[in-house]
Coordinates of C-alpha atoms and ligand atoms in Angstrom, one line a residue:
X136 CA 0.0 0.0 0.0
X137 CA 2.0 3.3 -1.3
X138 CA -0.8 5.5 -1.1
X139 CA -4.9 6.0 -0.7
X140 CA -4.5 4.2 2.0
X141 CA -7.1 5.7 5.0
X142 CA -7.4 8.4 2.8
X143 CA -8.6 9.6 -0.8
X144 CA -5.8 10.5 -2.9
X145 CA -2.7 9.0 -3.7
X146 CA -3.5 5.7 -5.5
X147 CA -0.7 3.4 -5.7
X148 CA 0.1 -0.3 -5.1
X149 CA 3.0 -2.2 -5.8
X150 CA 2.2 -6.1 -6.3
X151 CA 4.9 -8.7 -6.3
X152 CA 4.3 -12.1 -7.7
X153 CA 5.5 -15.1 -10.2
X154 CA 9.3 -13.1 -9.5
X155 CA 7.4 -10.2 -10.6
X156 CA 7.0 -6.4 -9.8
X157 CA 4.8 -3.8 -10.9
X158 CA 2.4 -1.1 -9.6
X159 CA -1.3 -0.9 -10.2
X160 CA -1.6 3.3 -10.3
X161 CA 0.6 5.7 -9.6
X162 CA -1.3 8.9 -8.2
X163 CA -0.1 12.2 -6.4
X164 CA -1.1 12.6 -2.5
X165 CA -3.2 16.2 -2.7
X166 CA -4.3 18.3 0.2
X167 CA -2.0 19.7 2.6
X168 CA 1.7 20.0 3.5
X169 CA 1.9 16.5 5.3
X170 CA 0.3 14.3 2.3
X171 CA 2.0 16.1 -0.1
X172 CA 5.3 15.6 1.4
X173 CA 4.6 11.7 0.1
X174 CA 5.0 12.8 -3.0
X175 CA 8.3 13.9 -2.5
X176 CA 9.6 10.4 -0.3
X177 CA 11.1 8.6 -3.3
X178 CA 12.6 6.2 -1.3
X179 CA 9.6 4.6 -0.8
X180 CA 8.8 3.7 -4.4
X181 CA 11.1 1.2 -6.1
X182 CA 10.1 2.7 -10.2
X183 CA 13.5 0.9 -11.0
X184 CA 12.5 -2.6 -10.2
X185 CA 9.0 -2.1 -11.6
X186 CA 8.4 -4.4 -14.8
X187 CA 5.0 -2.3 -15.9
X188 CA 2.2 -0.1 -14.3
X189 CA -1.4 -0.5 -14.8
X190 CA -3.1 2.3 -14.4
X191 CA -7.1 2.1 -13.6
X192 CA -8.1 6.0 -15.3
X193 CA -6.6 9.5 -16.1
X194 CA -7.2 11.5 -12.6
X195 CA -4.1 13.2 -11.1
X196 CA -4.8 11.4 -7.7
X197 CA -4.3 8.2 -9.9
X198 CA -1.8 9.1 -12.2
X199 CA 0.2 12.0 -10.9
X200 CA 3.5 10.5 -9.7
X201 CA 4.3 9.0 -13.2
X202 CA 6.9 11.4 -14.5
X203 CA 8.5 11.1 -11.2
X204 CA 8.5 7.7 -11.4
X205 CA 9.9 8.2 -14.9
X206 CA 12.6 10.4 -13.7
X207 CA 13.6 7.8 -11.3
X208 CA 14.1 4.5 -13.1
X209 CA 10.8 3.2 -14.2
X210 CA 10.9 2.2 -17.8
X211 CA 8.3 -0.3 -18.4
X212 CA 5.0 -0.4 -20.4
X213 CA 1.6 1.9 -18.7
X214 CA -1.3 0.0 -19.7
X215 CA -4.5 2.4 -19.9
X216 CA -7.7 2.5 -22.3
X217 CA -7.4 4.6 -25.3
X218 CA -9.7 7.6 -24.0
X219 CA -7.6 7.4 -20.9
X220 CA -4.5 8.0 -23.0
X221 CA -5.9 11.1 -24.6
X222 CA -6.9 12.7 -21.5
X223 CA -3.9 11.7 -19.4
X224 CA -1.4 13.6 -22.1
X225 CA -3.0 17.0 -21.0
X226 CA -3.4 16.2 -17.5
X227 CA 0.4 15.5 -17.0
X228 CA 1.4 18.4 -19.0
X229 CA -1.3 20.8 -16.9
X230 CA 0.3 18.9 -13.3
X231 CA 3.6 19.7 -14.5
X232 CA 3.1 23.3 -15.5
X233 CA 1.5 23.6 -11.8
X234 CA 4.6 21.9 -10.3
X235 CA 7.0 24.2 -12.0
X236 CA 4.7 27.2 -11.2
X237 CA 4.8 26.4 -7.5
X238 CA 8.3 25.9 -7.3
X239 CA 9.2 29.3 -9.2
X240 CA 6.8 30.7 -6.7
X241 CA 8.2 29.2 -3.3
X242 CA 11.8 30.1 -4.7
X243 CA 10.6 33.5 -5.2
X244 CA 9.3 33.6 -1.8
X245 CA 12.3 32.4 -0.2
X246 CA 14.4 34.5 -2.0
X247 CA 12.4 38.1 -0.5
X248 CA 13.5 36.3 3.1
X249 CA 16.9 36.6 2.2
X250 CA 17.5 32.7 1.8
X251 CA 19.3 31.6 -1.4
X252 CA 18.2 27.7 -1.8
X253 CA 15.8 27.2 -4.8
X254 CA 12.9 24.8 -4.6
X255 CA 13.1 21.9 -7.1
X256 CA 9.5 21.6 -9.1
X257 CA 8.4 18.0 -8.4
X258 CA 8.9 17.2 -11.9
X259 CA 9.0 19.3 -15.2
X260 CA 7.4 19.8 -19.3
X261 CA 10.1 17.8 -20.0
X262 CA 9.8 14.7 -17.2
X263 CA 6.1 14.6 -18.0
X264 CA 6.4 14.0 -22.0
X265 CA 9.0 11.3 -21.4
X266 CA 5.6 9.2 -19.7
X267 CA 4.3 9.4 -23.4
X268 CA 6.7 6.9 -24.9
X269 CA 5.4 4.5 -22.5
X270 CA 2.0 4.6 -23.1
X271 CA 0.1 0.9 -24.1
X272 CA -3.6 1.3 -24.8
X273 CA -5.8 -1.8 -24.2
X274 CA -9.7 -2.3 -25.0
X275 CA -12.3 -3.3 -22.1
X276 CA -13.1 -6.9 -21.7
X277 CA -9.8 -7.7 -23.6
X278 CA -7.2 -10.2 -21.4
X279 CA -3.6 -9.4 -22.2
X280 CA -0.7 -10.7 -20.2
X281 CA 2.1 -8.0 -19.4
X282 CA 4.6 -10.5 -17.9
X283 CA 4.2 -14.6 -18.1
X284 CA 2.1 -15.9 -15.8
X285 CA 0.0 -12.5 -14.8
X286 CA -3.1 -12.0 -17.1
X287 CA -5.1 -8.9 -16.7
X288 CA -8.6 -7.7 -17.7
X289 CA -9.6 -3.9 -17.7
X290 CA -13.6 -3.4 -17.8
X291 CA -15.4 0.2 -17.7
X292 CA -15.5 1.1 -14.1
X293 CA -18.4 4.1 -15.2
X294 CA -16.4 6.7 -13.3
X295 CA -15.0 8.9 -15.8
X296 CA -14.4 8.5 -19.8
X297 CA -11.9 5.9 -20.0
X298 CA -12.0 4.8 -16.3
X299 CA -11.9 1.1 -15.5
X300 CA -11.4 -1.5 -12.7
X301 CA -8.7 -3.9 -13.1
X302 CA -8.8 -7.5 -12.7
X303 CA -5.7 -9.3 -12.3
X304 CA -5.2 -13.7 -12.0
X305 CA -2.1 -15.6 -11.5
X306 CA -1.5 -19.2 -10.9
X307 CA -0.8 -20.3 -7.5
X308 CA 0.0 -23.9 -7.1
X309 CA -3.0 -25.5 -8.3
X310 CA -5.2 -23.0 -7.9
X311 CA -5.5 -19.2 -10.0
X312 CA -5.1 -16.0 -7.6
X313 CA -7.9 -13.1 -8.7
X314 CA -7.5 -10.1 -7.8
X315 CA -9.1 -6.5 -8.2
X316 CA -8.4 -3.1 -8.0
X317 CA -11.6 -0.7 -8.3
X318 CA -10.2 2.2 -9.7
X319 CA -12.6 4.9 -8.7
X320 CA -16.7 3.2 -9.3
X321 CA -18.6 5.7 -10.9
X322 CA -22.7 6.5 -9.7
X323 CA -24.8 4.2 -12.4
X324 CA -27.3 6.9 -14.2
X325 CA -23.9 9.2 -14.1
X326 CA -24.5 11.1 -17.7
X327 CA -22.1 10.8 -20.4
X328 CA -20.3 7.6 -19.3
X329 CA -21.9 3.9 -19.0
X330 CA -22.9 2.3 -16.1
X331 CA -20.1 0.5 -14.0
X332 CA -19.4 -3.3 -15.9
X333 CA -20.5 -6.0 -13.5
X334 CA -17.5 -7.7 -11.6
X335 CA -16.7 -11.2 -12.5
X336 CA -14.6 -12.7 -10.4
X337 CA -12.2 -12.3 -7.4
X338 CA -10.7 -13.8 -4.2
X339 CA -9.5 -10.2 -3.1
X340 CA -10.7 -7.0 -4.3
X341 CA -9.5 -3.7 -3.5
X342 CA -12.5 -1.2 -3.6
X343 CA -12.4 3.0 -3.6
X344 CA -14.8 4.4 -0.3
X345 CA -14.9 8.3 -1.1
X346 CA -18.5 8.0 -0.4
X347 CA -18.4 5.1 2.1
X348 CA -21.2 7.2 4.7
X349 CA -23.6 8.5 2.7
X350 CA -25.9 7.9 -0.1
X351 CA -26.2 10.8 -3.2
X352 CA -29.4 12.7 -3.7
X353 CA -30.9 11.6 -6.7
X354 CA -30.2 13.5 -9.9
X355 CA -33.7 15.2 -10.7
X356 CA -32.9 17.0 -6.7
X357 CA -29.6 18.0 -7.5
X358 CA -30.7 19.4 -11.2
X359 CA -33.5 21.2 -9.4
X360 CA -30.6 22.5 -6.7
X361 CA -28.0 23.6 -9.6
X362 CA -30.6 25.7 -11.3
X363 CA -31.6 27.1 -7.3
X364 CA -28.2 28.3 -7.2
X365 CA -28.0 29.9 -10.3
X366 CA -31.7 31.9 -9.9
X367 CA -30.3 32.7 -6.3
X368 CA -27.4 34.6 -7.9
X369 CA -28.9 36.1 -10.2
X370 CA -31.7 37.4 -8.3
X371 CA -28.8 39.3 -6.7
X372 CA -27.2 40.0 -9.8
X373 CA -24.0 38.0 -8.7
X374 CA -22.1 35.4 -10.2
X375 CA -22.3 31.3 -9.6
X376 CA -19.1 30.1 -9.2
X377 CA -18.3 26.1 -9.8
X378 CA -15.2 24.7 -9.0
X379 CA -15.0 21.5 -10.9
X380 CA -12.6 18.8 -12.2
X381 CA -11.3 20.0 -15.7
X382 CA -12.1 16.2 -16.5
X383 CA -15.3 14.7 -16.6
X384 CA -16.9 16.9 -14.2
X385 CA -16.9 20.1 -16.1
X386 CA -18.3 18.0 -19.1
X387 CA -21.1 16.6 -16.8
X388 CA -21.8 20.5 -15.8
X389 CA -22.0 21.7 -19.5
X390 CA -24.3 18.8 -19.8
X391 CA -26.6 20.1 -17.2
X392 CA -27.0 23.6 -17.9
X393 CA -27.9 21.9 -21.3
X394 CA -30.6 20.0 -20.3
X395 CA -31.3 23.2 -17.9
X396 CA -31.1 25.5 -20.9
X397 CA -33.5 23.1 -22.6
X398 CA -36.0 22.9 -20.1
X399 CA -35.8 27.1 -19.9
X400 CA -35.1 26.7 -16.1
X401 CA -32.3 29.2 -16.5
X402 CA -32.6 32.3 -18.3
X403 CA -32.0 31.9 -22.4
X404 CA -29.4 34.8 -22.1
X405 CA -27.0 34.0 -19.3
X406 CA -23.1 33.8 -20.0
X407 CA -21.6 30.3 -18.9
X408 CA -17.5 30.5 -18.8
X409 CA -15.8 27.7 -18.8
X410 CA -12.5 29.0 -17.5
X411 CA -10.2 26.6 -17.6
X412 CA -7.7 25.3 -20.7
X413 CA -7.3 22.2 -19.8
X414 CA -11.7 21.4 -19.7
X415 CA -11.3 23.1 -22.9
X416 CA -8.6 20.4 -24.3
X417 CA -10.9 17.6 -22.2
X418 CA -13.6 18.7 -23.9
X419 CA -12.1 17.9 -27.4
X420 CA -11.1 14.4 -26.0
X421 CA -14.5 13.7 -25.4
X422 CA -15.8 15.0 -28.4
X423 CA -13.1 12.5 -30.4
X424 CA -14.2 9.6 -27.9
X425 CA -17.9 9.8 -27.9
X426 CA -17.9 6.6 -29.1
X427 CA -17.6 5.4 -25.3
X428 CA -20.6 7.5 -24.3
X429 CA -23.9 5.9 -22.9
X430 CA -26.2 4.9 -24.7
X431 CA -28.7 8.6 -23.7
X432 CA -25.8 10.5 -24.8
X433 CA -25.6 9.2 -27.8
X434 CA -29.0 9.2 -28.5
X435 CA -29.3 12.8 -28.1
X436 CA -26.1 13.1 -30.3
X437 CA -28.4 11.3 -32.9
X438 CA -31.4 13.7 -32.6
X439 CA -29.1 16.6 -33.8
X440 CA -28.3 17.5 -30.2
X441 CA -24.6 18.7 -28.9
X442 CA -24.9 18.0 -24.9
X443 CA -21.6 19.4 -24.2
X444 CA -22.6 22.9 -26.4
X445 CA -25.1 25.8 -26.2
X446 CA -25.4 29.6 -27.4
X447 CA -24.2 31.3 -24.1
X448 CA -21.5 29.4 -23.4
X449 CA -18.0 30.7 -23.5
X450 CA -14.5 28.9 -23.6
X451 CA -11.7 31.3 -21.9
X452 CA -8.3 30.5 -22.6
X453 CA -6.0 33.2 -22.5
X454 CA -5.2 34.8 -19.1
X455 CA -6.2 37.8 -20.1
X456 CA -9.4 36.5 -21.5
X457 CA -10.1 35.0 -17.9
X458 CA -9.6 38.3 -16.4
X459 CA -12.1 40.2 -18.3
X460 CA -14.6 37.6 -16.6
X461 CA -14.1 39.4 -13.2
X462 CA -14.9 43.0 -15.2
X463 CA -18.0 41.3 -16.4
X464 CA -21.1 43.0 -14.8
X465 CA -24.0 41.3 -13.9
X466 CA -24.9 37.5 -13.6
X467 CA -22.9 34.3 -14.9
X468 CA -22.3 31.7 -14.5
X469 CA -18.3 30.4 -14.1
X470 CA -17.1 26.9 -14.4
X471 CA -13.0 26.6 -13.9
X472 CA -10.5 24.1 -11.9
X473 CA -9.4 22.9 -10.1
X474 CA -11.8 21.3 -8.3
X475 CA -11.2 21.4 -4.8
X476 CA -9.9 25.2 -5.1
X477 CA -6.6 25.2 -4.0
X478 CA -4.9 25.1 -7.9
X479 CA -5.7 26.7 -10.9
X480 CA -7.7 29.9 -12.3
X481 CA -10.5 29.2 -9.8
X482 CA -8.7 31.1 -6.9
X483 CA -9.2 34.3 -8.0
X484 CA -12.7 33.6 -9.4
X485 CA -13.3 32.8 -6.0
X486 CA -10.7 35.6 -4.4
X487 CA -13.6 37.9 -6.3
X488 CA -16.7 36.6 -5.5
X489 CA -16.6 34.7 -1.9
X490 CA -16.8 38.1 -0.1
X491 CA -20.1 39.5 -2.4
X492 CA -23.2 38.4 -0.6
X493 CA -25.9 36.9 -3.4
X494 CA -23.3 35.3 -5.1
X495 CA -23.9 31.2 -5.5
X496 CA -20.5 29.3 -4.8
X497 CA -21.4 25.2 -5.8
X498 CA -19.1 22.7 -5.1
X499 CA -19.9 19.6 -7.3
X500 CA -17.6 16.9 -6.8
X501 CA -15.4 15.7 -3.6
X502 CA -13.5 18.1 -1.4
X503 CA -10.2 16.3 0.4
X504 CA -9.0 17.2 3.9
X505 CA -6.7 20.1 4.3
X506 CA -8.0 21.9 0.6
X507 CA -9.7 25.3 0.5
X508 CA -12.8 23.6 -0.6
X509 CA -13.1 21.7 1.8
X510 CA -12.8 24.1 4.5
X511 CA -15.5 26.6 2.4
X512 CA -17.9 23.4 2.4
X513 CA -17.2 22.8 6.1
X514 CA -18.7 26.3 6.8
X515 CA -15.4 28.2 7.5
X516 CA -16.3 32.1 7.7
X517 CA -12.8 33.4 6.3
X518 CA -10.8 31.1 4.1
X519 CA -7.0 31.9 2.9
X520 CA -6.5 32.7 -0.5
X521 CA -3.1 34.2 -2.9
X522 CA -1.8 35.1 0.8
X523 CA -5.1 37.0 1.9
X524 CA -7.9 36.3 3.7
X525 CA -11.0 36.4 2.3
X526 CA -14.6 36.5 3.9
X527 CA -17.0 33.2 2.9
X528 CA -20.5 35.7 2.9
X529 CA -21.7 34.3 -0.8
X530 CA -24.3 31.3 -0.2
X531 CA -22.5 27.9 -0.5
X532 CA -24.3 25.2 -2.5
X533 CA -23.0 21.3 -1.9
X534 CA -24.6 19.4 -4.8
X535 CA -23.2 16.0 -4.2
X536 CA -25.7 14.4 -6.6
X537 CA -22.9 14.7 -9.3
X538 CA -20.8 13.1 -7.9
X539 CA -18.6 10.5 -10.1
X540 CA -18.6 8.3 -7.3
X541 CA -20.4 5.8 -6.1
X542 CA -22.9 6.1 -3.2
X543 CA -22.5 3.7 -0.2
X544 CA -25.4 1.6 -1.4
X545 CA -24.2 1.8 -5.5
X546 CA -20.9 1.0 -3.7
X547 CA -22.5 -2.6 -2.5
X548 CA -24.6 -2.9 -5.2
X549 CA -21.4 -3.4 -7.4
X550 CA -20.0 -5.8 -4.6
X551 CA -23.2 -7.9 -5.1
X552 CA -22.2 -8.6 -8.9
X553 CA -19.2 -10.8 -8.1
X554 CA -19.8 -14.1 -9.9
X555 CA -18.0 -16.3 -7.6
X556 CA -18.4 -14.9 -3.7
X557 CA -17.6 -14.5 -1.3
X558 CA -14.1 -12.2 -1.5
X559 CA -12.5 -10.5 1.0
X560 CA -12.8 -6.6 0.7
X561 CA -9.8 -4.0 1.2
X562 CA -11.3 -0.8 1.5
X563 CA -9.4 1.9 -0.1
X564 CA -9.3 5.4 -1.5
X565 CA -11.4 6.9 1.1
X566 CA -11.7 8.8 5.0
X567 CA -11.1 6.1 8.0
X568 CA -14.8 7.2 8.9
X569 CA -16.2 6.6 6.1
X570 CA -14.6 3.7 5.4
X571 CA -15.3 1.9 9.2
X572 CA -19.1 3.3 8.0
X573 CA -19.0 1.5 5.3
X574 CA -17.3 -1.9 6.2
X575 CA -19.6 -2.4 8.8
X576 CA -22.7 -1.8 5.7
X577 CA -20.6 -4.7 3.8
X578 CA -20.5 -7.1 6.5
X579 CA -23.9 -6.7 7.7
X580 CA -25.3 -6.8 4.1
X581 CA -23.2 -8.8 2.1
X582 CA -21.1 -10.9 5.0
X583 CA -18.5 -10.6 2.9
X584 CA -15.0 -10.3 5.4
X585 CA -13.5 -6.3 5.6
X586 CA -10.3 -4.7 6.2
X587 CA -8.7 -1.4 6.1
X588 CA -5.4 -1.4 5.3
X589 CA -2.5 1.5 6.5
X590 CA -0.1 3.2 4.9
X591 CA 2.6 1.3 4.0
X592 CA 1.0 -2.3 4.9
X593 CA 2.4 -5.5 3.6
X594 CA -0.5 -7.9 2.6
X595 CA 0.2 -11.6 1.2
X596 CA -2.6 -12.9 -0.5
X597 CA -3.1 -16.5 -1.0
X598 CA -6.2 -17.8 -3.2
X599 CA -8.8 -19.4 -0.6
X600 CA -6.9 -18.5 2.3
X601 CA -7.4 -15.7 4.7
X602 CA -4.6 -12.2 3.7
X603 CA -1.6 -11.8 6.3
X604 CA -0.9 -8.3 6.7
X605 CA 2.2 -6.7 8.1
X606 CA 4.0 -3.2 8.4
X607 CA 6.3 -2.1 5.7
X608 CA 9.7 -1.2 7.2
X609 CA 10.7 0.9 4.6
X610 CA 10.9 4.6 5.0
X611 CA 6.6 5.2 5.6
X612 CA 6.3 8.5 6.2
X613 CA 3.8 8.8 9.5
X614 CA 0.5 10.9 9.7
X615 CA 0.1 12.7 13.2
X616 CA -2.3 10.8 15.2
X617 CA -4.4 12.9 15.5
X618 CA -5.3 13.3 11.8
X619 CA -7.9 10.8 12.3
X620 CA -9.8 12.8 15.2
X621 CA -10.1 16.1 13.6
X622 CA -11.5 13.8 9.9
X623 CA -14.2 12.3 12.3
X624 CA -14.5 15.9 13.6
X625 CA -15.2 17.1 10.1
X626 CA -17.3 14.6 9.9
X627 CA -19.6 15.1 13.1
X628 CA -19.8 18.9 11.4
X629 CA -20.7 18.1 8.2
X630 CA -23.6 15.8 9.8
X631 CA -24.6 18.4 12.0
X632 CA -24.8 20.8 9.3
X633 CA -26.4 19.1 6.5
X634 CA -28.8 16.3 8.5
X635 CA -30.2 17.8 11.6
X636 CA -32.2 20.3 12.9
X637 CA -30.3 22.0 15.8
X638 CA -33.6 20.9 18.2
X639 CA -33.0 17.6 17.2
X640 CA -31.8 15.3 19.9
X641 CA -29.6 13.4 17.6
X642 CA -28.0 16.6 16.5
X643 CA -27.4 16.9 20.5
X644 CA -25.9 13.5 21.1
X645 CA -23.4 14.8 17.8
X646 CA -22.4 17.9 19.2
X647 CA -21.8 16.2 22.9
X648 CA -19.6 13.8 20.7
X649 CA -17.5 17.0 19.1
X650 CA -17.0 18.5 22.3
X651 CA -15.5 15.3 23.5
X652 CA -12.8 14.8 21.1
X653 CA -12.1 18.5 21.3
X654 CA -11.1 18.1 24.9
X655 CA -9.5 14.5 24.0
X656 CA -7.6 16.1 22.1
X657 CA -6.5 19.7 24.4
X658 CA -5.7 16.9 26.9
X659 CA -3.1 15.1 24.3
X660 CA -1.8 18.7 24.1
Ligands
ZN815 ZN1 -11.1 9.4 -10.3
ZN816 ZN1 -9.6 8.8 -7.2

């Protein structure tokens, strides 16, 4: 376990079998200085000894460590899908320009305090196109076998163009070892991409938790909430601001004021931005991939329809074309990354329009620990942004009907298609809370066997036998203890802010709880 372990991002496993070694993903740890100091313990990688790397879709927290990876040894074959592929070439080159943007910016920083050390950019332009020459596209439901004796299967996982869970069987003694990885499961009904595949078969699977506690709204409520929050804002002539992945969930969002548009829910003459380059280059992928669409999507496609088009909206791609957005009088509507706020264009959309009261601010897709998102959608009342802190008075909107991820009942609704049960589950890829939440779902329902493995666990895995787990020795970079509190803390807060009336004696019991682990914690010091 080299990452997404007890938390969301991260992805990566290395898996050693047959004399073997390779990794199934390779993602960057995101949100805050302690996670993303992962990214920069090398040591605890071994790219050099890796024979390949299967990678389960194009997302950063999946796929961002490759040209580091690269730049320290690995030379083997990255199996993805073709629309995977397409997207991941803009995605690196986008992570790169951010890593060497950061790093010109920190040097710059340390250089006004009088300190002469540059900061090295986590990788470079050039680091990331070197990945290319390793891509490998392979089809869904085709078995290929990267090394003898491992044969692998990639089916559509539903989660985002391209996306897919892995499965992975090797012989062991007389019987065949199946494993799988989940990826990220995407919500079935999701628009644009298909439904997850069913699973076939496996002894062990490692499964993705982001939503492990809670169920989604269904899509008709959050359509009904999106077009709330844009009437809201312009009621008070303000803006609607929408963080959003630059992949897949920008799409999704042009797809909805669509169908919004359509329905005249919104009025005819609003401007939509999307303000972001690299949804604009995303965009094109998906128009040169439609062939992996649902079968809705391409329905409407066949009417004469163009979901991911309309009159009023606008593609920004110079800088200077983004700026003339906050000149812009009146009501839009702005769609720009990154998603969870703390990268990209979206700061200063947000730098100019948190403070304005009437102004709609709708967060659309997951928000990680330690990211400005996150603390907006946990009710903060001043948030940090470009050095300066900035008042949260516009009216914050949480659709999470959107989402690209599975529900904790679509989550064990996927489970339930294993052909031959039961398997034991790994949980992955999501909060310790939600993931204890959603264990105890899977063994009550399903009563399949659960774990939860650390950072840096060890597990064996045996076909028909139960997994022995131990602790890596190797260099695993520890998370402060009380990391876990202040998530269930966050958690407690989001409940209390989204499920309960404050009369409510449930909502009581949860705040008695809070106030608990706040003095648990005083008293660790
Ligand atoms: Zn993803
Ligand atoms: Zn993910």
């Amino acid at each position: 376990m080299l990452g997404a372990a007890r938390m969301v991002t991260g992805s990566c496993f290395e898996v050693k079998t047959q004399g073997h070694v390779f990794a199934v993903d390779c993602g960057m740890h995101q949100g805050g200085r302690q996670a993303e100091e992962r990214n920069l313990n090398t040591a605890f990688y071994e790219p050099d000894k890796w024979e390949f790397i299967l990678l389960s879709h194009a997302h950063i927290d999946h796929s961002g460590l490759l040209p580091r990876m690269v730049k320290y040894g690995f030379r083997g074959p990255i199996y993805m899908t073709a629309p995977t592929e397409a997207l991941l070439k803009i995605m690196l080159l986008d992570s790169a320009h951010i890593q060497e943007m950061e790093a010109q910016w920190k040097t710059l920083r340390m250089k006004r305090h009088g300190e002469r050390k540059s900061v090295e950019s986590l990788y470079t332009t050039d680091d990331a196109i070197k990945v290319f020459n390793l891509f490998k596209t392979v089809e869904y439901g085709e078995t290929f076998s990267p090394s003898p004796g491992i044969s692998v299967t990639y089916r559509d996982s539903g989660h985002i163009l391209g996306s897919a869970f892995i499965e992975i069987e090797t012989p062991q003694g007389d019987k065949i070892l199946k494993v799988a990885f989940s990826g990220d499961v995407g919500r079935p009904a999701q628009l644009i991409v298909k439904d997850p595949s069913p699973l076939k078969k496996a002894d062990f699977i490692f499964m993705e938790s982001t939503y492990g506690d809670r169920n989604h709204k269904d899509e008709d409520a959050s359509l009904d909430e999106l077009a709330e929050a844009v009437m809201h804002a312009c009621r008070h002539g303000e803006k609607v601001i929408i963080p959003a992945f630059a992949v897949e969930r920008t799409q999704e969002i042009i797809y909805c004021f669509h169908l919004l548009y359509r329905q005249k829910r919104i009025p005819e003459d609003l401007p939509i931005f999307v303000d972001s380059p690299l949804a604009i280059q995303a965009t094109e992928v998906f128009r040169r991939f439609s062939s992996y669409f649902d079968d809705e999507t391409k329905d409407l496609i066949a009417r004469g329809y163009d979901p991911l088009s309309m009159p009023n909206l606008r593609y920004t791609l110079s800088t200077e074309e983004s700026m003339t957005i906050n000149a812009f009088a009146g009501p839009a509507v702005v769609i720009s990354a990154s998603g969870m706020a703390d990268a990209g264009r979206i700061k200063h959309h947000l730098k100019h329009n948190l403070w304005r009261e009437g102004a709609s601010i709708v967060f659309v897709g997951y928000q990680a620990q330690g990211t400005t998102g996150r603390r907006i959608v946990d009710g903060a009342s001043k948030v940090r942004i470009f050095g300066e802190e900035v008042a949260v008075k516009a009216k914050v909107f949480t659709i999470n009907g959107f989402s690209a991820h599975a529900g904790q009942a679509q989550l064990i609704d996927w489970l339930k298609t294993v052909e031959d049960k039961p398997m034991h589950v790994f949980l992955v890829h999501g909060e310790y809370n939600a993931q204890q939440c959603l264990a105890q779902e899977i063994e009550r329902r399903l009563n399949f066997p659960v774990s939860i493995p650390e950072y840096g666990q060890v597990l064996s895995l045996m076909a028909g036998k139960e997994p022995v787990c131990t602790v890596a020795p190797r260099g695993v970079m520890e998370v402060a203890p009380w990391v876990e509190e202040l998530s269930e803390m966050e958690r407690i807060i989001y409940d209390l802010k989204t499920s309960f009336a404050p009369s409510e004696p449930e909502a009581k019991r949860r705040l008695q709880e809070l106030k608990q682990k706040v003095e648990r914690l005083l008293e660790q010091g």
